[in-house]
Every structure is written in structure tokens, then in C-alpha cells.
XYZ file of C-alpha atoms in Angstrom:
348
model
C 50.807 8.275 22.854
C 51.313 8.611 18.957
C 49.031 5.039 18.674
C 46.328 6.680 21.413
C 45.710 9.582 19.049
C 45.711 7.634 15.851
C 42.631 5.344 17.259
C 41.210 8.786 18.987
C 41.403 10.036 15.366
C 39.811 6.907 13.408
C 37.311 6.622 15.841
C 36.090 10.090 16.014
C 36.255 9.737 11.898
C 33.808 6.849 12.041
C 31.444 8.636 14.538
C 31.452 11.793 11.829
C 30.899 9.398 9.308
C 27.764 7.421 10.796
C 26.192 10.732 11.507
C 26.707 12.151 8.592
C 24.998 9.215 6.489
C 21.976 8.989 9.663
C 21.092 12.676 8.316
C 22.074 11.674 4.563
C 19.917 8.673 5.027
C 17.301 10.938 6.352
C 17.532 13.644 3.991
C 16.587 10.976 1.037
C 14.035 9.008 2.950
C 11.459 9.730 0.399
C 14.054 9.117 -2.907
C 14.500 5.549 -0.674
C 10.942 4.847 0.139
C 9.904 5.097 -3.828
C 13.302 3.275 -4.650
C 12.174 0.548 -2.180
C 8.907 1.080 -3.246
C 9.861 0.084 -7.148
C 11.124 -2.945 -6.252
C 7.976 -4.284 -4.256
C 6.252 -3.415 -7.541
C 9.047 -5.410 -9.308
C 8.476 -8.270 -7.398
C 4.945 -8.406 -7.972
C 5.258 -8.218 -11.662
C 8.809 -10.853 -12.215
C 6.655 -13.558 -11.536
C 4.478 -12.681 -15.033
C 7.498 -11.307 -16.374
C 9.227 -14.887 -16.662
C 6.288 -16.853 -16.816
C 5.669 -15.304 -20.390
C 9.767 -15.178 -21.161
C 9.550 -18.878 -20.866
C 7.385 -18.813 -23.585
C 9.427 -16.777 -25.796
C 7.943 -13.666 -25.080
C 11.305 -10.884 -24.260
C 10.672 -9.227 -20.700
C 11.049 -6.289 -22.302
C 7.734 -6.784 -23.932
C 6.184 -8.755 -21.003
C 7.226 -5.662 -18.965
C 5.318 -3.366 -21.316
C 2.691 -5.910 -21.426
C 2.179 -5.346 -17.489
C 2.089 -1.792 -17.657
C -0.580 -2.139 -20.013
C -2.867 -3.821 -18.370
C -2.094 -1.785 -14.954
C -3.072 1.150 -17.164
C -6.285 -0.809 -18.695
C -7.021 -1.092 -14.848
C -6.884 1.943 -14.301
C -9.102 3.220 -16.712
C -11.444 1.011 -16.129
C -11.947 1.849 -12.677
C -11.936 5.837 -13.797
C -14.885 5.256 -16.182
C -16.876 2.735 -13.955
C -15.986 4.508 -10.473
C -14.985 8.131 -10.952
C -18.298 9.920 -12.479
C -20.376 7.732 -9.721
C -18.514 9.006 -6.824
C -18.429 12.951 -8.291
C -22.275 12.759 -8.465
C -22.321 11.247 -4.855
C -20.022 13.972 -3.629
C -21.491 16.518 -5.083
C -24.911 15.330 -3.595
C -23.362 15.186 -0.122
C -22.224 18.605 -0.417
C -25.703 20.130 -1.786
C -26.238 23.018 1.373
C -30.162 23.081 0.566
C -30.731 19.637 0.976
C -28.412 19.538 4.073
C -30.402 22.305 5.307
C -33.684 20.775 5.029
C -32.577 17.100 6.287
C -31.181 19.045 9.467
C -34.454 20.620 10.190
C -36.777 17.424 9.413
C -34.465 15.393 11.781
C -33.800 14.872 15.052
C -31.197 13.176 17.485
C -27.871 11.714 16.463
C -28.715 12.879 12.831
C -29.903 16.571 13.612
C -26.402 16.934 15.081
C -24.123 15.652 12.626
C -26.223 17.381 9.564
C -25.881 20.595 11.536
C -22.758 20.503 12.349
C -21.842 19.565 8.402
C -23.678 22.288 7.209
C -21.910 24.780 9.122
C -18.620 23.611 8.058
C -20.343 23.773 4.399
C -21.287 27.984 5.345
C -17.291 28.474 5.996
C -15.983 27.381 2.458
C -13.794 29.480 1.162
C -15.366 31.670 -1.809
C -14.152 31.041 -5.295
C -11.409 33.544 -5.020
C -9.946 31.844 -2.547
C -9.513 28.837 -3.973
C -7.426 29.977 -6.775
C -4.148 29.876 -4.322
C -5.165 26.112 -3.028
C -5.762 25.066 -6.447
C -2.190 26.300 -7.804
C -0.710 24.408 -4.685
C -3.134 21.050 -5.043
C -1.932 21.137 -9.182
C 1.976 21.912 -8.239
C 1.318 18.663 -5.884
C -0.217 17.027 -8.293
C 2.719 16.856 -10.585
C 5.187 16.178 -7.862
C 3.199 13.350 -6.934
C 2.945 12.008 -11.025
C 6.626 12.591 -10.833
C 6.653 10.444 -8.365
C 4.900 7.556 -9.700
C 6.774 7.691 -12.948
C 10.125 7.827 -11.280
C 8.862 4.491 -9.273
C 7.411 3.105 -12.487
C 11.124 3.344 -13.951
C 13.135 2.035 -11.000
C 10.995 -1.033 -11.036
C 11.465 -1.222 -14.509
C 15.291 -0.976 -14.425
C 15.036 -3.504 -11.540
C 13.321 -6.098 -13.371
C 16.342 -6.459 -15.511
C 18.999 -5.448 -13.037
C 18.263 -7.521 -9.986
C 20.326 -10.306 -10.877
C 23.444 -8.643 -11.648
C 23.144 -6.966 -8.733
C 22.777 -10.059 -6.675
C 25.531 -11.781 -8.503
C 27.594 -8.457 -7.553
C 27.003 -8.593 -4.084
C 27.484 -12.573 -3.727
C 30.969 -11.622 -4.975
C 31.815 -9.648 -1.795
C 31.147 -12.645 0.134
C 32.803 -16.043 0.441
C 32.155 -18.561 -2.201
C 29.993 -20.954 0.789
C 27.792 -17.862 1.820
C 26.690 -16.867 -2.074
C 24.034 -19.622 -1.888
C 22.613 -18.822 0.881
C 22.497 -15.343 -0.028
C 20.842 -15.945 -3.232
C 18.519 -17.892 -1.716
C 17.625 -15.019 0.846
C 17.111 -12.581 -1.471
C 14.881 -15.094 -3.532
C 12.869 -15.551 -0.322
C 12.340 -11.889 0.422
C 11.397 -11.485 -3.620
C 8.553 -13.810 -3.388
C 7.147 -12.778 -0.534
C 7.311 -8.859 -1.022
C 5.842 -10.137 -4.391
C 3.036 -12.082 -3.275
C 1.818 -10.037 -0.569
C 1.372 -6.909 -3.169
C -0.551 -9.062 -5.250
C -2.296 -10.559 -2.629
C -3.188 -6.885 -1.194
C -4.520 -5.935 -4.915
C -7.123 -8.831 -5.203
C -7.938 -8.087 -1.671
C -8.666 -4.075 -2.726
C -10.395 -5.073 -5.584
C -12.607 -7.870 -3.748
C -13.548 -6.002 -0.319
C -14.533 -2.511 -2.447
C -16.578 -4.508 -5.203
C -18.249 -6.582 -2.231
C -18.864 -3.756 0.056
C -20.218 -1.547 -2.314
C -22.440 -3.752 -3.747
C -24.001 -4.545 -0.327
C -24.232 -0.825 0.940
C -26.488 -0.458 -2.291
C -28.104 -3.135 -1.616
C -29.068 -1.917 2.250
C -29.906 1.305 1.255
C -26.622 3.205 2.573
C -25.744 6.918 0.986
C -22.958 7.180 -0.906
C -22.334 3.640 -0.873
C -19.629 3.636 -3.534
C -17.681 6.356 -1.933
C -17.664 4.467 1.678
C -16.859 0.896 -0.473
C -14.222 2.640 -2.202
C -12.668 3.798 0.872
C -12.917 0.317 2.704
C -11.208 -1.227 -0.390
C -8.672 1.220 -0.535
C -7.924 0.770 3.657
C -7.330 -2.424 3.214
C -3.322 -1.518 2.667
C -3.603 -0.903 6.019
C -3.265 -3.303 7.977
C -5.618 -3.684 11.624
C -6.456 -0.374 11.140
C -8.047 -0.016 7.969
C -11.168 -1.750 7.990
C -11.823 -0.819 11.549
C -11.871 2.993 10.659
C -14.191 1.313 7.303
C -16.605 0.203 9.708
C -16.816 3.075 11.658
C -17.047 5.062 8.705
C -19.811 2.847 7.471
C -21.726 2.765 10.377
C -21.668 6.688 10.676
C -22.826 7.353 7.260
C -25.758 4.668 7.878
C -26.725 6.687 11.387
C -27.624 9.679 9.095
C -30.613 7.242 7.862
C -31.704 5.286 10.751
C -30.132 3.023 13.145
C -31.708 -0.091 11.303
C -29.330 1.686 8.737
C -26.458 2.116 10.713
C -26.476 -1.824 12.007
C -26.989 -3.240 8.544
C -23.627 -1.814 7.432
C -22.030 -2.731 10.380
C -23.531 -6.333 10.095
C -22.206 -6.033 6.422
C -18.873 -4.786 7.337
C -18.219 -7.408 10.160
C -19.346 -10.414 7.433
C -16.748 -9.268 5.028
C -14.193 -9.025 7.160
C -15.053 -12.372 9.264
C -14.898 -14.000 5.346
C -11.681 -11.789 4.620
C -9.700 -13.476 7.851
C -10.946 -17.148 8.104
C -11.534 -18.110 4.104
C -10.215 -15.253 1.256
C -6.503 -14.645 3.212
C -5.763 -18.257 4.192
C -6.231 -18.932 0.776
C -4.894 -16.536 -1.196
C -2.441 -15.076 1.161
C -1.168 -17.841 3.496
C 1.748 -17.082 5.258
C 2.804 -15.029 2.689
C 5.264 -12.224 5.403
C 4.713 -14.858 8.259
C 4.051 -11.872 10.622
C 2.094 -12.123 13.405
C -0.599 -9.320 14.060
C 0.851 -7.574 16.893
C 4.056 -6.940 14.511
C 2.226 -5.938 11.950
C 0.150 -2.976 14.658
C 3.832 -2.423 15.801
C 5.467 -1.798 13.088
C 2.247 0.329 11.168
C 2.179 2.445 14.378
C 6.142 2.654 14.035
C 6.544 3.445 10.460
C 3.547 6.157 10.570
C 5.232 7.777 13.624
C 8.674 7.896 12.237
C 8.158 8.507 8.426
C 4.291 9.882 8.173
C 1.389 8.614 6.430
C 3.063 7.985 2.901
C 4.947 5.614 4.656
C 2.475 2.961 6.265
C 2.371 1.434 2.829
C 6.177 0.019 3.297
C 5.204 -1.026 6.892
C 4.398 -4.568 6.304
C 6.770 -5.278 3.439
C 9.758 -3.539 5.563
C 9.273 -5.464 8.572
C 8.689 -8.997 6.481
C 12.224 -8.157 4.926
C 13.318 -7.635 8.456
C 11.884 -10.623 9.954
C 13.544 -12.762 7.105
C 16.914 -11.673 7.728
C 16.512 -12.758 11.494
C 14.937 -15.710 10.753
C 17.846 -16.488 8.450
C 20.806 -14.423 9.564
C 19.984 -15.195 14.065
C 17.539 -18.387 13.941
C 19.555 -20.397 11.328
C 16.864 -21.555 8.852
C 17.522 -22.491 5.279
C 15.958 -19.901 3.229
C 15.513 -22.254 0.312
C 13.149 -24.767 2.292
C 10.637 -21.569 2.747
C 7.818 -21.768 1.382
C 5.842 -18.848 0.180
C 1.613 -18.560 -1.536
C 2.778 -17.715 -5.233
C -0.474 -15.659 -5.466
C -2.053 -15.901 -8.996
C 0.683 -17.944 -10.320
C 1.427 -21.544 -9.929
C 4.749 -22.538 -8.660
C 6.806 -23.372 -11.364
C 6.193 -20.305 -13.231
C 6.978 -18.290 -9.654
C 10.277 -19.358 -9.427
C 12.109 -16.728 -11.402
């Protein structure tokens, strides 16, 4: 009887103790999703990172030296990009010319430009805003919080990842470490080159896009290739929701309008999936579409929209602990696209 209650005991401890961490777990999602979210950024930026240490450059300063030239970036696009895009806004949202294209129009475009200037009549006044604005700054600074606490985790990680391997190799039998190592390697390189894969792909669809909405004519064309570009991180669903974005904005001109951009939109995509990612992607998660829909559609549903941008990288860590943990394969005979590096100077 004594033994019956012990086990009664120990097992109703465990079931405490599962739940309890479930709603810790929970509780911290975000704190874990920029955690995890530093070391995708890590692994983008080791493969730099020891490229330059092998030539006697510290990481501290190759780290510094990639922050640099993510800031340069950044910048860059701010003064090419930014004022553009105000002035286009700021045209789209000018109520007199709304008015008068809704009343020298007719059809599919009378409709949309009337019902956009009523929504422009309901603004809030100026008043108003002054609550909103308060809330959008005090988000504002959460959100730079955010990116600075990220920032520092990957930093941290860059030099901490391989005492922490070797830590967790020691809980395991001296056969297994190997293998381990190897693992994580695997999962390193390919969280790595699919975020670096993702940025040239960002970078390459917007510049493309809106170059050729200019080109046909289409309003606000660096606002709707900015958005296409930016879609991209999602997969399957992003540059469907580009197109029919697109294709909108060009049925406020004409329909000649309206199938140029789609023509566009399906050319750069058609390019995207049979030349640009074979090339500079490859195999790089070695998911197959439907998981990636599955697991977007998951992640969204579960976490919210913040956290469709760990959908692909979470279910390619996933998928590589099957493959290796339940299909047997020998993580160090996978091969992954070192994206913007060559080989030797990937292997970290």
C-alpha cells in the first residue's frame, strides 16, 4: 500500500510539474521566440564571423564589423526608400484628389475610390490622435527593446555556442557526442543559410518589382514593391497576397494596368522558383511546400503573426532531428547551399 502511494505521489508530482512548465513555457513564449530568434541571426552571421577570424581578424571585431554593415543597410534603405514612400502615401491619402478621381471614374474604380474616401471622412481629428500616438511611441520602444535584446543574445551566442555544445555532449555518452555535434552543426548551417538566402531574396524581388511597376506605370509602385519584398518571409503566402495587392492597385488605372502587374508579378516569381532559389537556396531546410503551408498556418494560429517568421526555421530544426534522431541518417554527410560563402570558409 505504502509503495502504491509513493508512485501515486511521484506521479501526480510529475503531472504538476509538466503543467506547470506548459504555462511557464507559455508565459515566456515571446522572451523564447527572440531568444530563438538571436540565434537564427547568429547563424547567419558565424559563417563571416570565422571566415574573417581565419584571417586574423578577432570575432569580436568581425562581430562589430557585421553590425556595421547591417546598420549601413539600413540606412541606406531609409535614405533611398523612406522619403519616396512618405510622398507616395501622402499622395494616396490626398481627400481632394480622391474626391475628384471618384467622380471622373466609373466601374471597379468608382467603387473602390469611394469607398476609400469615406474611410478617409472618418479619421479621427488631431485630438484624437494624441492617445494612439502615446500608445504607437510606448510600442515603439518595446519593440526597439526588443531588437536590441535579440541583437545581444545573438551576440553572446556567437561566442557561447560552443561551450554550450561541448556542455551538453557531456551529458551524453562519449559515442553519441559526435553525432550530436554534428546535428547541431547541421541545424546551424541551414538556419544560417536560409536567413541569408531570405535577405538576398527581399532585397532582389523589392528592387525588381519596383523597378517594373515604374516602369508599367503602376501608383505607388515603391510602396507595393516594398511590400512584395518584404512578404517574401512568408512563405506561399506572401507573394500571392503581393500579387493581389499589385493587381488591385493597377485596377484603380485600367485593366491594361491591372494585367501588366500581374504579368510582372507572375514573371518574378516563375524566375524566383525555377532559377534564383535553386541556386541560391537549394535544399537549404529540405522542406517540402505543403510543410512549409502547414506549419506557417500552424505557427500563425498558435503564436500570432510575430511568429510566422520562426515558422520555417522551427520546423527545418524539427525535421532534422527526425531525419537524424527516427530515419537514422548521418548528419555529417548533409549537405547544405553555404549561401554567399564558399564552403571552406562555412564550416565554422
Amino acid at each position: 500500500m505504502a509503495g502504491t502511494a509513493r508512485r501515486a505521489f511521484v506521479a501526480t508530482l510529475v503531472g504538476v510539474a509538466v503543467i506547470v512548465g506548459a504555462l511557464a513555457l507559455w508565459k515566456l513564449r515571446l522572451v523564447l521566440s527572440l531568444v530563438f530568434l538571436g540565434f537564427i541571426i547568429a547563424a547567419a552571421m558565424r559563417p563571416g564571423i570565422e571566415a574573417l577570424k581565419r584571417r586574423g581578424i578577432p570575432r569580436g571585431v568581425g562581430l562589430a564589423l557585421h553590425y556595421v554593415l547591417l546598420a549601413g543597410l539600413v540606412a541606406l534603405f531609409l535614405w533611398l526608400v523612406v522619403p519616396r514612400a512618405v510622398t507616395q502615401v501622402q499622395h494616396a491619402l490626398d481627400k481632394d484628389r480622391i474626391r475628384h478621381a471618384a467622380r471622373s471614374s466609373t466601374g471597379i474604380k468608382h467603387e473602390v475610390l469611394v469607398g476609400l474616401e469615406k474611410r478617409l471622412k472618418h479619421l479621427p481629428s488631431g485630438s484624437k490622435l494624441v492617445r494612439p500616438t502615446l500608445e504607437v511611441t510606448k510600442r515603439a520602444f518595446e519593440v526597439a527593446i526588443g531588437i536590441l535584446f535579440t541583437f545581444a543574445i545573438a551576440a553572446y551566442w556567437i561566442f557561447d555556442r560552443d561551450r554550450a555544445i561541448d556542455l551538453v555532449a557531456s551529458l551524453l555518452p562519449r559515442p553519441k557526442r559526435k553525432r550530436l555535434r554534428d546535428t547541431w552543426d547541421l541545424i546551424d548551417a541551414k538556419l544560417g543559410a536560409f536567413v541569408r538566402g531570405e535577405a538576398l531574396l527581399i532585397v532582389l524581388v523589392g528592387t525588381v518589382l519596383s523597378t517594373a511597376f515604374a516602369i508599367i506605370g503602376l501608383p505607388y509602385w515603391i510602396l507595393v514593391g516594398s511590400f512584395a519584398g518584404i512578404v517574401e518571409i512568408v512563405p506561399v503566402v506572401g507573394p500571392l497576397a503581393a500579387g493581389a495587392l499589385a493587381v488591385g492597385v493597377g485596377f484603380t488605372v485600367s485593366w491594361h494596368t491591372a494585367l501588366a502587374a500581374g504579368l510582372v508579378v507572375l514573371a518574378v516569381r516563375l524566375l524566383e522558383d525555377y532559377i534564383v532559389l535553386p541556386k541560391v537556396l537549394g535544399d537549404a531546410t529540405g522542406l517540402s511546400p505543403l510543410v512549409v503551408l502547414f506549419s506557417v498556418s500552424a505557427i500563425t494560429i498558435l503564436f500570432g503573426g510575430f511568429a510566422v517568421l520562426f515558422a520555417v526555421p522551427l520546423a527545418a530544426v524539427l525535421a532534422t532531428l527526425v531525419d537524424v534522431l527516427l530515419r537514422g541518417r548521418d548528419p555529417a554527410e548533409e549537405e547544405v547551399p553555404t549561401v554567399l560563402f564558399p564552403a571552406k570558409d562555412a564550416e565554422g
